[in-house]
Coordinates of C-alpha atoms in Angstrom, one line a residue:
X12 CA 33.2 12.5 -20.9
X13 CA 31.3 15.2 -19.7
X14 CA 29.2 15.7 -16.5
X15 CA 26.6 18.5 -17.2
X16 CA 23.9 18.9 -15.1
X17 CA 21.4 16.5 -16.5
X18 CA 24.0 13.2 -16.1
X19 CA 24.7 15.0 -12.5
X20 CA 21.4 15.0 -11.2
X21 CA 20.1 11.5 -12.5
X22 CA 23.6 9.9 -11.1
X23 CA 23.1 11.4 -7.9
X24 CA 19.4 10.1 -7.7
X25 CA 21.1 6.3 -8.8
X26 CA 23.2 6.4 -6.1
X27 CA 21.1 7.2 -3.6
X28 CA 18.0 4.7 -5.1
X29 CA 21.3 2.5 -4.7
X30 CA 22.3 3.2 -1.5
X31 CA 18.4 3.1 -0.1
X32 CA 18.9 -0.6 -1.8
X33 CA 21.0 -1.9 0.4
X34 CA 20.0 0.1 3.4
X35 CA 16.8 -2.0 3.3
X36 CA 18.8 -5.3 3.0
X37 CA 20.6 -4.0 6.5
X38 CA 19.0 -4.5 9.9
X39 CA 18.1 -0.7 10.3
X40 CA 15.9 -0.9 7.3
X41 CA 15.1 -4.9 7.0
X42 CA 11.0 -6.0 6.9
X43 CA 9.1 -8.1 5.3
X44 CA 9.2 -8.1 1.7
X45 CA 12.5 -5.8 1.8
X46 CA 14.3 -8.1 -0.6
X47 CA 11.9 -7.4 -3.0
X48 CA 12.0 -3.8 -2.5
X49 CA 15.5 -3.2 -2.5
X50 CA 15.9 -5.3 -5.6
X51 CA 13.0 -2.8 -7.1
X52 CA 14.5 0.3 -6.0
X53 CA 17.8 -0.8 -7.4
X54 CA 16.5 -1.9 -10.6
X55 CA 14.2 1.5 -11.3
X56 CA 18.1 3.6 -10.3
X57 CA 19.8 1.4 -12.8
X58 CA 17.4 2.0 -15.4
X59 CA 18.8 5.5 -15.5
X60 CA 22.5 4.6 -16.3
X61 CA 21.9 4.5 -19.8
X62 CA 20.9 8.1 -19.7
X63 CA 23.8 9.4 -17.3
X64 CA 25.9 8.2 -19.5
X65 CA 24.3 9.0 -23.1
X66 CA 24.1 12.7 -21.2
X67 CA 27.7 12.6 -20.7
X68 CA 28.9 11.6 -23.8
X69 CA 29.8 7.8 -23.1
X70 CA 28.5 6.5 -26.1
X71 CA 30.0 8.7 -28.4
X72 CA 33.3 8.1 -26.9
X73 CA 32.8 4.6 -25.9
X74 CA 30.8 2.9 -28.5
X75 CA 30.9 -0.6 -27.1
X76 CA 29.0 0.0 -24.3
X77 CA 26.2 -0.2 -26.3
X78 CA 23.2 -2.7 -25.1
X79 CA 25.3 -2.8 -21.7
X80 CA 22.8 -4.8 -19.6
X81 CA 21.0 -2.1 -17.6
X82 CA 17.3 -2.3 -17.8
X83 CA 15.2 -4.9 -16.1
X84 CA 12.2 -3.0 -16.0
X85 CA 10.5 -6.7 -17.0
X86 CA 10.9 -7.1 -13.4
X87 CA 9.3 -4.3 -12.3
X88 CA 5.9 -5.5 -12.2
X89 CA 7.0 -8.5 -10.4
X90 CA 8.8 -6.7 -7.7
X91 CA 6.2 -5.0 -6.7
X92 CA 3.2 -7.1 -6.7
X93 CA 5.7 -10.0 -4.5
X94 CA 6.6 -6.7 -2.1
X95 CA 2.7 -5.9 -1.8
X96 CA 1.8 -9.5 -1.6
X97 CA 4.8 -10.5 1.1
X98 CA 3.7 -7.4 3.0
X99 CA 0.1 -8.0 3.3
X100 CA 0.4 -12.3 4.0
X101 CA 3.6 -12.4 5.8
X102 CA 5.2 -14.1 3.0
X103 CA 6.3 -14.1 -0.5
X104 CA 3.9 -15.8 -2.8
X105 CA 4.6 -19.5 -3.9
X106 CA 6.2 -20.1 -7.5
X107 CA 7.2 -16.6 -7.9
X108 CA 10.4 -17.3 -9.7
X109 CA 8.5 -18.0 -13.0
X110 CA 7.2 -14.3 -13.1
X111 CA 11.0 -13.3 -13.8
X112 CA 11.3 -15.1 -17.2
X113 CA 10.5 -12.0 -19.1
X114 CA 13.2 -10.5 -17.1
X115 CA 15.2 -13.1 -17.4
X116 CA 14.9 -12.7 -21.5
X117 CA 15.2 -9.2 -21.3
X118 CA 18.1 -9.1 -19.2
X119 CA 20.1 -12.5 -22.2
X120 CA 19.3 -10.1 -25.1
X121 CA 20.9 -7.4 -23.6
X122 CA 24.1 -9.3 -22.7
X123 CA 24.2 -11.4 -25.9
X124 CA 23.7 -8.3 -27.8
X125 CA 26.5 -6.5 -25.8
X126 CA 28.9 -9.3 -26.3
X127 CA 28.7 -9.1 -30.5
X128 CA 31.5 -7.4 -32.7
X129 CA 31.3 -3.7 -32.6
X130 CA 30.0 -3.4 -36.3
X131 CA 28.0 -5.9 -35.7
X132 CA 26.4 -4.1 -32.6
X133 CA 26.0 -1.0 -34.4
X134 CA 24.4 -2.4 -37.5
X135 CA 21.8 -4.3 -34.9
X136 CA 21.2 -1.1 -32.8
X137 CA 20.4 0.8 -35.6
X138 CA 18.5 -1.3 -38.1
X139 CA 15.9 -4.2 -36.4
X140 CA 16.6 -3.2 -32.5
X141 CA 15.6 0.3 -33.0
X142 CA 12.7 -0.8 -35.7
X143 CA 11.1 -3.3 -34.3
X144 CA 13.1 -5.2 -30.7
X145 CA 12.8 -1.1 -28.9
X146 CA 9.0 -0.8 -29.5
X147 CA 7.9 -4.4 -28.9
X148 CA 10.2 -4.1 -25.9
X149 CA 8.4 -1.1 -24.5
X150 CA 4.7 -2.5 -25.1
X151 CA 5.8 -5.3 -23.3
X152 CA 7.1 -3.8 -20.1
X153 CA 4.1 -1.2 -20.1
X154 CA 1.9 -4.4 -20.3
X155 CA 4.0 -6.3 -17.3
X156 CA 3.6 -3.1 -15.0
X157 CA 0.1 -2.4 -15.6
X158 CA -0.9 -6.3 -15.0
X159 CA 1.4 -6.3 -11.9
X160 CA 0.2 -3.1 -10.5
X161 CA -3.2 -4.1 -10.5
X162 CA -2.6 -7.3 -9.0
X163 CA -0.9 -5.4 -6.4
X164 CA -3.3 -3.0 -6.0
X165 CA -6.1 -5.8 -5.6
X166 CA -3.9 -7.4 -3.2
X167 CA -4.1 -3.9 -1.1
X168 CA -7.4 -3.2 -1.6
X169 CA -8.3 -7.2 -0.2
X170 CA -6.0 -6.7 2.7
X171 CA -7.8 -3.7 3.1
X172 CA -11.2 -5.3 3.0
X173 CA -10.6 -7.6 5.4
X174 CA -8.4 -5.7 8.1
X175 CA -11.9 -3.5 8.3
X176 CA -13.8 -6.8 9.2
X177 CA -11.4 -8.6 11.4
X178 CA -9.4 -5.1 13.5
X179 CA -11.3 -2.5 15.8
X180 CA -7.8 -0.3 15.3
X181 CA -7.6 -0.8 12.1
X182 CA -6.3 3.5 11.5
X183 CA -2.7 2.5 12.6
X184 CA -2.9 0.0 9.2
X185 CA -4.4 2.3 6.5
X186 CA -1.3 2.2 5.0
X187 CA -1.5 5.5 3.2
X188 CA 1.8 5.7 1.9
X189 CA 1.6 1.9 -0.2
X190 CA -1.1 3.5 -1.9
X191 CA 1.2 6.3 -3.0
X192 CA 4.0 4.0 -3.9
X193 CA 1.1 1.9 -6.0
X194 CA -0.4 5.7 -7.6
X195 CA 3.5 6.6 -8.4
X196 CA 4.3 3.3 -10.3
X197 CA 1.4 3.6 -11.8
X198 CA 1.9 7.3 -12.5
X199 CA 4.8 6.6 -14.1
X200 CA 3.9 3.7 -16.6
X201 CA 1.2 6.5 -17.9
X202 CA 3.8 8.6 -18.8
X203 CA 5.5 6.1 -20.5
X204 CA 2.8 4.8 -22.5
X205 CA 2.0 8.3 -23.5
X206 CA 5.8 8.8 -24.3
X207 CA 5.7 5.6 -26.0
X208 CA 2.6 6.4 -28.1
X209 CA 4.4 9.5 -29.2
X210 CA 7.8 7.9 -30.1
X211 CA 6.0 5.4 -32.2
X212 CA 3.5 7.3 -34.1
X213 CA 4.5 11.1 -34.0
X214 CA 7.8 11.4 -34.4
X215 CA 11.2 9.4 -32.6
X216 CA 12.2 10.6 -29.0
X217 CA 15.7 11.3 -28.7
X218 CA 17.3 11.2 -25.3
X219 CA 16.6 15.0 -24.9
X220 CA 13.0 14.7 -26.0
X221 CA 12.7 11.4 -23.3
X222 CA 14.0 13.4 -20.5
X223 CA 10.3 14.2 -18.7
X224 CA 10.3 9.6 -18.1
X225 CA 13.8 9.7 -16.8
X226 CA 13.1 12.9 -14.4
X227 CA 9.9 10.5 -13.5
X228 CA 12.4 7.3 -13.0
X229 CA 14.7 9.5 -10.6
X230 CA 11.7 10.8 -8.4
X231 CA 10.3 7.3 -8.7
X232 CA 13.4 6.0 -7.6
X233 CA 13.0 8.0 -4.3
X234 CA 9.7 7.7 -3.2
X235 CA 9.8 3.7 -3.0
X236 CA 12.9 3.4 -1.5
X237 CA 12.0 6.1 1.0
X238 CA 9.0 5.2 1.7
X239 CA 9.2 1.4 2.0
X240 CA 12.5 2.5 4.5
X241 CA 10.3 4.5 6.6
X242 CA 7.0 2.7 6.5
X243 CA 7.5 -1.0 5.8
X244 CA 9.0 -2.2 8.7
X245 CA 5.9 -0.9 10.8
X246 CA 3.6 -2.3 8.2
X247 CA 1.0 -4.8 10.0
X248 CA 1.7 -8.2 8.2
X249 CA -1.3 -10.2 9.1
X250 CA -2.4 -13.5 6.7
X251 CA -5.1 -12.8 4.3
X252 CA -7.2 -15.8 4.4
X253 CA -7.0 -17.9 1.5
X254 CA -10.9 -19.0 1.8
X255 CA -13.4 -18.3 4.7
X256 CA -13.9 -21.1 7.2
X257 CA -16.7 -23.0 7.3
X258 CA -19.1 -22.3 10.0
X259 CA -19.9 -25.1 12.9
X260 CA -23.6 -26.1 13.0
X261 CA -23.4 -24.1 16.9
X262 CA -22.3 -21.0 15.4
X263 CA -25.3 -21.6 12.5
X264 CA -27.7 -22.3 15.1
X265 CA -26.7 -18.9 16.8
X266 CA -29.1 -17.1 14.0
X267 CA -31.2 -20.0 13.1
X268 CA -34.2 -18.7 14.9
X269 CA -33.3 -15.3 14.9
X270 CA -33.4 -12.3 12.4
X271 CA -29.6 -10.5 11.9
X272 CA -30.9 -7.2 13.7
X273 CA -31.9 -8.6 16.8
X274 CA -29.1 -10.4 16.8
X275 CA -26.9 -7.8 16.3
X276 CA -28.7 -5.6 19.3
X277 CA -28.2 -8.3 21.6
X278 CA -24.6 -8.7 21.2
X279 CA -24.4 -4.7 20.9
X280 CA -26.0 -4.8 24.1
X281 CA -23.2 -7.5 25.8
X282 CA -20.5 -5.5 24.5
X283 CA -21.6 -2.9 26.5
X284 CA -22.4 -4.2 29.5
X285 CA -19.0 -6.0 29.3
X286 CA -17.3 -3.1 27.9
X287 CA -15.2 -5.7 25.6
X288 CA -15.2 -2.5 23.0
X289 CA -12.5 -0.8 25.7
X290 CA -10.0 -3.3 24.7
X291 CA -7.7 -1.5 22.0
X292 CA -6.8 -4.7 20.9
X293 CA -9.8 -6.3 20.4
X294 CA -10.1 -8.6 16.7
X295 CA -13.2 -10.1 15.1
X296 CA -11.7 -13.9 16.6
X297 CA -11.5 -12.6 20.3
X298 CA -15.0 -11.3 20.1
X299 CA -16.6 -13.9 18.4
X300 CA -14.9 -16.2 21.0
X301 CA -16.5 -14.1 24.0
X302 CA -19.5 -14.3 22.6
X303 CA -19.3 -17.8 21.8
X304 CA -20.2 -17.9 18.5
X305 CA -17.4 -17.9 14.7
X306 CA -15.7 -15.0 13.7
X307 CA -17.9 -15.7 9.7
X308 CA -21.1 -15.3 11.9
X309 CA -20.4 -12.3 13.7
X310 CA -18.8 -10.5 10.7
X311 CA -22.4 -11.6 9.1
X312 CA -24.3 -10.2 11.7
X313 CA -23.2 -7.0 11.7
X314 CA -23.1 -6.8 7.8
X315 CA -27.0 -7.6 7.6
X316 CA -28.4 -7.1 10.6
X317 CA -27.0 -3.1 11.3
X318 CA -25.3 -2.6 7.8
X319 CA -21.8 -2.0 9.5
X320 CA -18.0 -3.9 9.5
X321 CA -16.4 -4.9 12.6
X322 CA -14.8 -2.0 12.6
X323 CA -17.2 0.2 11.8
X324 CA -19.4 -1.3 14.7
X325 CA -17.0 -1.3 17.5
X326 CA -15.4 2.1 16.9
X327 CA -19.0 4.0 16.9
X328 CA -19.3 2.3 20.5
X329 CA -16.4 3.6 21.8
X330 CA -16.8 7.3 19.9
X331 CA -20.7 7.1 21.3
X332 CA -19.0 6.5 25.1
X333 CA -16.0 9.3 24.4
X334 CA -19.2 11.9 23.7
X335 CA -20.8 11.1 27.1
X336 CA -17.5 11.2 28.7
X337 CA -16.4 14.5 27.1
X338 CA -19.5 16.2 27.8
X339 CA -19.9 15.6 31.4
X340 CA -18.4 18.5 33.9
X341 CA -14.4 18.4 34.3
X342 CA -14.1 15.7 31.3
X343 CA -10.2 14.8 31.2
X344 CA -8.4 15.8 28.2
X345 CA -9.2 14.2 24.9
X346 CA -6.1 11.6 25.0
X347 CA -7.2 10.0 28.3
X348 CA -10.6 9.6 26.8
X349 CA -9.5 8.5 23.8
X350 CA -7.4 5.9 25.4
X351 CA -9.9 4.8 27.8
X352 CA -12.8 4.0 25.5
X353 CA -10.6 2.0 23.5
X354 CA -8.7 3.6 20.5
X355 CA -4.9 3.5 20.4
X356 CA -3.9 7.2 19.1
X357 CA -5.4 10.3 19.7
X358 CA -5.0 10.4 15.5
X359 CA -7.0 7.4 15.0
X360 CA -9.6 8.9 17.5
X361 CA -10.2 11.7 16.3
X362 CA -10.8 10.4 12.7
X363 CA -13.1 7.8 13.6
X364 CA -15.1 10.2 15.7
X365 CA -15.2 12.9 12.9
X366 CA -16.2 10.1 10.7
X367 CA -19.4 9.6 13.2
X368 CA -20.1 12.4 14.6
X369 CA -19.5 15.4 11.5
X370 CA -17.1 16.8 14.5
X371 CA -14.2 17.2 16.5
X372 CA -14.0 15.6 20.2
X373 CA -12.1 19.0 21.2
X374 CA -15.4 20.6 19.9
X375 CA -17.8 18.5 21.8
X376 CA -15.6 18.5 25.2
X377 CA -15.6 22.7 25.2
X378 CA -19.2 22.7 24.4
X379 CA -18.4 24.8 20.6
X380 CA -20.6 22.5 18.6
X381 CA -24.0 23.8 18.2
X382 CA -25.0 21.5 15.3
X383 CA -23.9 18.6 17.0
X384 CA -25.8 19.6 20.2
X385 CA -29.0 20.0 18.9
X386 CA -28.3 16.9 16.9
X387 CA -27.4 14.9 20.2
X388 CA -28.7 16.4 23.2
X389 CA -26.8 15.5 26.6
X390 CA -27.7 11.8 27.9
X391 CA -26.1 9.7 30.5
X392 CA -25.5 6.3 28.1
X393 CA -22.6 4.6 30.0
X394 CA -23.1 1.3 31.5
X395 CA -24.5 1.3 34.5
X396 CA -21.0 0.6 36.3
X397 CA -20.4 4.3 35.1
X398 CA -22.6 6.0 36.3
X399 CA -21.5 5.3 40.1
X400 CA -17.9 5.8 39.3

């Protein structure tokens, strides 16, 4: 055998997918849903063996390892929708060992095939399996991943939803880099589709002609492992609700004779006075319990009566108390404002208030934004307790 440089560089990206593997089954790299990552990373680094060795000549001087059990990619799509779904409910879904019988399939053909007579093998491999098993393989897994990755990706975009109704921090759970992860799986089933569409209808890919999916596979293989490894141990894990609670006839009666707008200005107008909004820890539940009505009839509120989430609503209180703070003489610096109205980083801060005000706080402390000081001309807001401070 021969190592050129194409069997170099995918086996050194296979050993470190592998290695990132097992790092996150160790206690440096261990969080929820890790299991399900490090069996996805180590699947997806496997895949490429076929290639390092069909690269360096293993085939042709080892014929038998033909249909040597490699590829799972069946259990791609499972992988990652049980990662995404452990990570956003704190645990893995119910029943979830049924969605590895294609795998399961996949993975007896390969080793029944593997274990025939060499003539045998070859006659297979080059007649039906290349004909007809290769193709219907490859719809199949590009099938499993897209269905998967958007069950994932709905997973993410619920736990999404609802950590903007129920969190008033909810910037230090955007979870940027699981929606790369989700775009790069994705990214990489469209290439194979594409490649597939051209193996099967244009002319047959031969493993020089399929090296663009491999390249794909090896990058792949390092931006899941390395970013669940860096990420996914500070991912928030916080159980999605499976159905919204029903509402007590108190918490009904709290709006009964009232329209959602007043409503919503009266308890805008408790927060303040109570400065509950300061809290950086403050959740839908511990609000709705201060104010004595459900967490359902707050989030309502808010929705109908000032068109805003939780989120929304309590962040642009604490952004409108930052602008009175930074504006008056000798204002501290923009992380002791930050941290005292509320937010907990100056990063999540300052995109909330850029996100309400069209401008920076650093702007609005120094007095450099004209537009926004014609737009909001200097008032004296703050509770009352304040303004004898």
């Amino acid at each position: 055998m021969h190592f050129g440089p194409y069997s170099l560089l995918l086996l050194a990206a296979a050993a470190n997918g592998l290695l990132l593997a097992v790092l996150l089954l160790l206690p440096v790299g261990k969080h929820s849903g890790s299991a399900a990552l490090a069996a996805l990373v180590a699947s997806i680094a496997l895949r490429t063996a076929p290639y390092i060795l069909g690269f360096a000549g293993a085939y042709d001087l080892h014929p038998a390892l033909t249909f040597a059990p490699f590829d799972l990619t069946l259990a791609w799509g499972p992988l990652l929708w049980i990662y995404v779904t452990t990570l956003a409910t704190g645990a893995p879904p119910l029943r979830r060992a049924r969605h590895f019988a294609p795998a399961a399939l996949q993975l007896a053909y390969q080793v029944v095939c593997f274990a025939l007579p060499a003539a045998t093998k070859w006659n297979w491999y080059g007649g039906d399996h290349l004909q007809i098993v290769e193709p219907l393989g490859a719809f199949l897994i590009l099938a499993s991943l897209g269905a998967y990755s958007i069950a994932a990706w709905r997973v993410y975009e619920r736990w999404q939803r609802w950590l903007d109704e129920n969190l008033s921090n909810r910037e230090e759970s955007r979870l940027g880099w699981l929606r790369i992860m989700l775009l790069g799986m994705a990214a990489t089933g469209a290439l194979g589709a594409s490649m597939m569409v051209v193996h099967v209808a244009v002319r047959p890919l031969d493993y020089f002609a399929r090296l663009p999916i491999i390249v794909m596979l090896a990058a792949l293989t390092y931006l899941v492992g390395l970013l669940g490894f860096r990420f996914g141990r500070g991912a928030i894990a916080i159980s999605l609700p499976s159905g919204a609670p029903a509402e007590t006839p108190e918490a009904r009666a709290t709006v009964a004779t009232k329209n959602y707008a007043s409503q919503a200005s009266a308890w805008r107008d408790q927060i303040l006075a109570t400065e509950w909004h300061h809290d950086s820890l403050l959740t839908l539940a511990t609000l709705a319990a201060s104010l004595g009505t459900s967490p359902r009839t707050l989030s309502r509120t808010l929705n109908e009566g000032l068109g805003q989430s939780f989120n929304g609503f309590i962040n642009g209180l604490r952004v409108d108390d930052a602008v009175v703070r930074l504006r008056q003489p000798g204002a501290p610096d923009v992380l002791r404002v930050a941290l005292d109205v509320g937010f907990a980083s100056k990063a999540s801060f300052n995109r909330a208030f850029k996100a309400h005000t069209g401008t920076t706080p650093t702007a609005v402390r120094d007095g450099k934004s004209a537009e926004f000081a014609a737009q909001f001309p200097p008032t004296t807001t703050l509770a009352a307790s304040e303004a004898t401070e």
